[in-house]
Amino acid sequence: MERTLSLIKPDAVRKNAIGAIISMLEAGGLKVVGAKLVRLSRAQAEGFYAVHRERPFFSSLCEFMSSGPIVAMVLEGEGAIAKNREIMGVTDSKKAAPGTIRARFGTSIEQNAVHGSDAPETARTEIAYFFAPYELFGLGW
Ligand code: ATP
Ligand code: MG
């Protein structure tokens, strides 16, 4: 069993797509074991995407990610990290395979509807960025 951080980005929240996106994740076998609606400050967005701070798109990305509320979720399932990224589709919404979240709800390489952790170690730190242990619910509740 694995956990991953999922974010529904401000573009998808503005499109009223929260429910449709969660349905796609649940239909793929992932369980929501933590969830909240939050708006990141510019500094919090910069902290979350710190690995990208040298990239040319960093400033625009942080502006976008702090432009409105996002849904932060922890998803659980077998191979949840890879499964989530498969359901999301590739980074560039225009290149994402039909039927993926980014193909349906993203509009560009930046405004791509969702985030998903890319490895176990990043999943751990990203989950801790948004959630305290008492906000997460595994089996047996
Ligand atoms: P995420 O980390 O959000 O799940 P990802 O792992 O598919 O997406 P990363 O390379 O980690 O992609 O990039 C992080 C985010 O930065 C992307 O989701 C996208 O919003 C933005 N981004 C990535 N590449 C570009 C680019 N070339 N131009 C503009 N924005 C970009
Ligand atoms: Mg990434």
PDB file of C-alpha atoms in Angstrom, residues 26-92:
ATOM      1  CA  GLU A  26     -11.663   6.867  -7.266  1.00  0.00           C
ATOM      2  CA  ALA A  27     -12.674   4.993 -10.428  1.00  0.00           C
ATOM      3  CA  GLY A  28      -8.974   4.183 -10.886  1.00  0.00           C
ATOM      4  CA  GLY A  29      -8.934   2.426  -7.516  1.00  0.00           C
ATOM      5  CA  LEU A  30      -7.391   5.210  -5.425  1.00  0.00           C
ATOM      6  CA  LYS A  31      -8.850   6.034  -2.000  1.00  0.00           C
ATOM      7  CA  VAL A  32      -9.008   9.559  -0.578  1.00  0.00           C
ATOM      8  CA  VAL A  33      -7.496   9.288   2.928  1.00  0.00           C
ATOM      9  CA  GLY A  34      -7.034  13.048   3.485  1.00  0.00           C
ATOM     10  CA  ALA A  35      -8.585  16.146   1.850  1.00  0.00           C
ATOM     11  CA  LYS A  36      -8.780  19.938   2.280  1.00  0.00           C
ATOM     12  CA  LEU A  37      -9.445  23.125   0.316  1.00  0.00           C
ATOM     13  CA  VAL A  38      -6.615  25.650   0.813  1.00  0.00           C
ATOM     14  CA  ARG A  39      -5.194  28.747  -0.843  1.00  0.00           C
ATOM     15  CA  LEU A  40      -1.397  28.863  -0.913  1.00  0.00           C
ATOM     16  CA  SER A  41       0.405  32.140  -0.339  1.00  0.00           C
ATOM     17  CA  ARG A  42       3.033  33.012  -2.940  1.00  0.00           C
ATOM     18  CA  ALA A  43       5.736  31.970  -0.431  1.00  0.00           C
ATOM     19  CA  GLN A  44       4.031  28.634   0.245  1.00  0.00           C
ATOM     20  CA  ALA A  45       3.796  27.917  -3.501  1.00  0.00           C
ATOM     21  CA  GLU A  46       7.511  28.753  -3.842  1.00  0.00           C
ATOM     22  CA  GLY A  47       8.302  26.367  -0.986  1.00  0.00           C
ATOM     23  CA  PHE A  48       6.256  23.560  -2.479  1.00  0.00           C
ATOM     24  CA  TYR A  49       7.896  23.882  -5.923  1.00  0.00           C
ATOM     25  CA  ALA A  50      11.391  24.738  -4.567  1.00  0.00           C
ATOM     26  CA  VAL A  51      13.014  22.017  -6.745  1.00  0.00           C
ATOM     27  CA  HIS A  52      12.002  24.077  -9.784  1.00  0.00           C
ATOM     28  CA  ARG A  53      13.331  27.449  -8.498  1.00  0.00           C
ATOM     29  CA  GLU A  54      15.992  27.723 -11.225  1.00  0.00           C
ATOM     30  CA  ARG A  55      13.570  26.924 -14.059  1.00  0.00           C
ATOM     31  CA  PRO A  56      12.367  29.756 -16.336  1.00  0.00           C
ATOM     32  CA  PHE A  57       8.709  28.987 -15.552  1.00  0.00           C
ATOM     33  CA  PHE A  58       9.126  29.087 -11.737  1.00  0.00           C
ATOM     34  CA  SER A  59       7.750  32.594 -11.160  1.00  0.00           C
ATOM     35  CA  SER A  60       4.746  32.083 -13.414  1.00  0.00           C
ATOM     36  CA  LEU A  61       4.084  28.650 -11.868  1.00  0.00           C
ATOM     37  CA  CYS A  62       4.068  30.076  -8.321  1.00  0.00           C
ATOM     38  CA  GLU A  63       1.818  32.960  -9.412  1.00  0.00           C
ATOM     39  CA  PHE A  64      -0.610  30.425 -10.907  1.00  0.00           C
ATOM     40  CA  MET A  65      -0.514  28.031  -7.925  1.00  0.00           C
ATOM     41  CA  SER A  66      -1.312  30.855  -5.495  1.00  0.00           C
ATOM     42  CA  SER A  67      -4.018  32.421  -7.712  1.00  0.00           C
ATOM     43  CA  GLY A  68      -6.944  30.689  -6.022  1.00  0.00           C
ATOM     44  CA  PRO A  69      -7.961  27.756  -3.841  1.00  0.00           C
ATOM     45  CA  ILE A  70      -6.674  24.256  -4.515  1.00  0.00           C
ATOM     46  CA  VAL A  71      -7.800  20.872  -3.234  1.00  0.00           C
ATOM     47  CA  ALA A  72      -5.038  18.975  -1.455  1.00  0.00           C
ATOM     48  CA  MET A  73      -5.571  15.242  -1.085  1.00  0.00           C
ATOM     49  CA  VAL A  74      -3.691  12.176   0.030  1.00  0.00           C
ATOM     50  CA  LEU A  75      -4.500   9.157  -2.125  1.00  0.00           C
ATOM     51  CA  GLU A  76      -3.857   5.589  -1.041  1.00  0.00           C
ATOM     52  CA  GLY A  77      -3.672   2.380  -3.046  1.00  0.00           C
ATOM     53  CA  GLU A  78      -1.365  -0.246  -4.490  1.00  0.00           C
ATOM     54  CA  GLY A  79       1.238   1.603  -6.565  1.00  0.00           C
ATOM     55  CA  ALA A  80      -0.661   4.849  -5.847  1.00  0.00           C
ATOM     56  CA  ILE A  81       2.150   7.149  -7.083  1.00  0.00           C
ATOM     57  CA  ALA A  82       2.349   5.631 -10.576  1.00  0.00           C
ATOM     58  CA  LYS A  83      -1.412   4.991 -10.743  1.00  0.00           C
ATOM     59  CA  ASN A  84      -2.199   8.635  -9.964  1.00  0.00           C
ATOM     60  CA  ARG A  85       0.251   9.880 -12.619  1.00  0.00           C
ATOM     61  CA  GLU A  86      -1.257   7.478 -15.158  1.00  0.00           C
ATOM     62  CA  ILE A  87      -4.766   8.830 -14.480  1.00  0.00           C
ATOM     63  CA  MET A  88      -3.405  12.432 -14.595  1.00  0.00           C
ATOM     64  CA  GLY A  89      -1.643  12.119 -17.967  1.00  0.00           C
ATOM     65  CA  VAL A  90       1.659  13.773 -18.987  1.00  0.00           C
ATOM     66  CA  THR A  91       2.622  17.307 -17.881  1.00  0.00           C
ATOM     67  CA  ASP A  92       1.607  19.111 -21.091  1.00  0.00           C
TER      68      ASP A  92
END
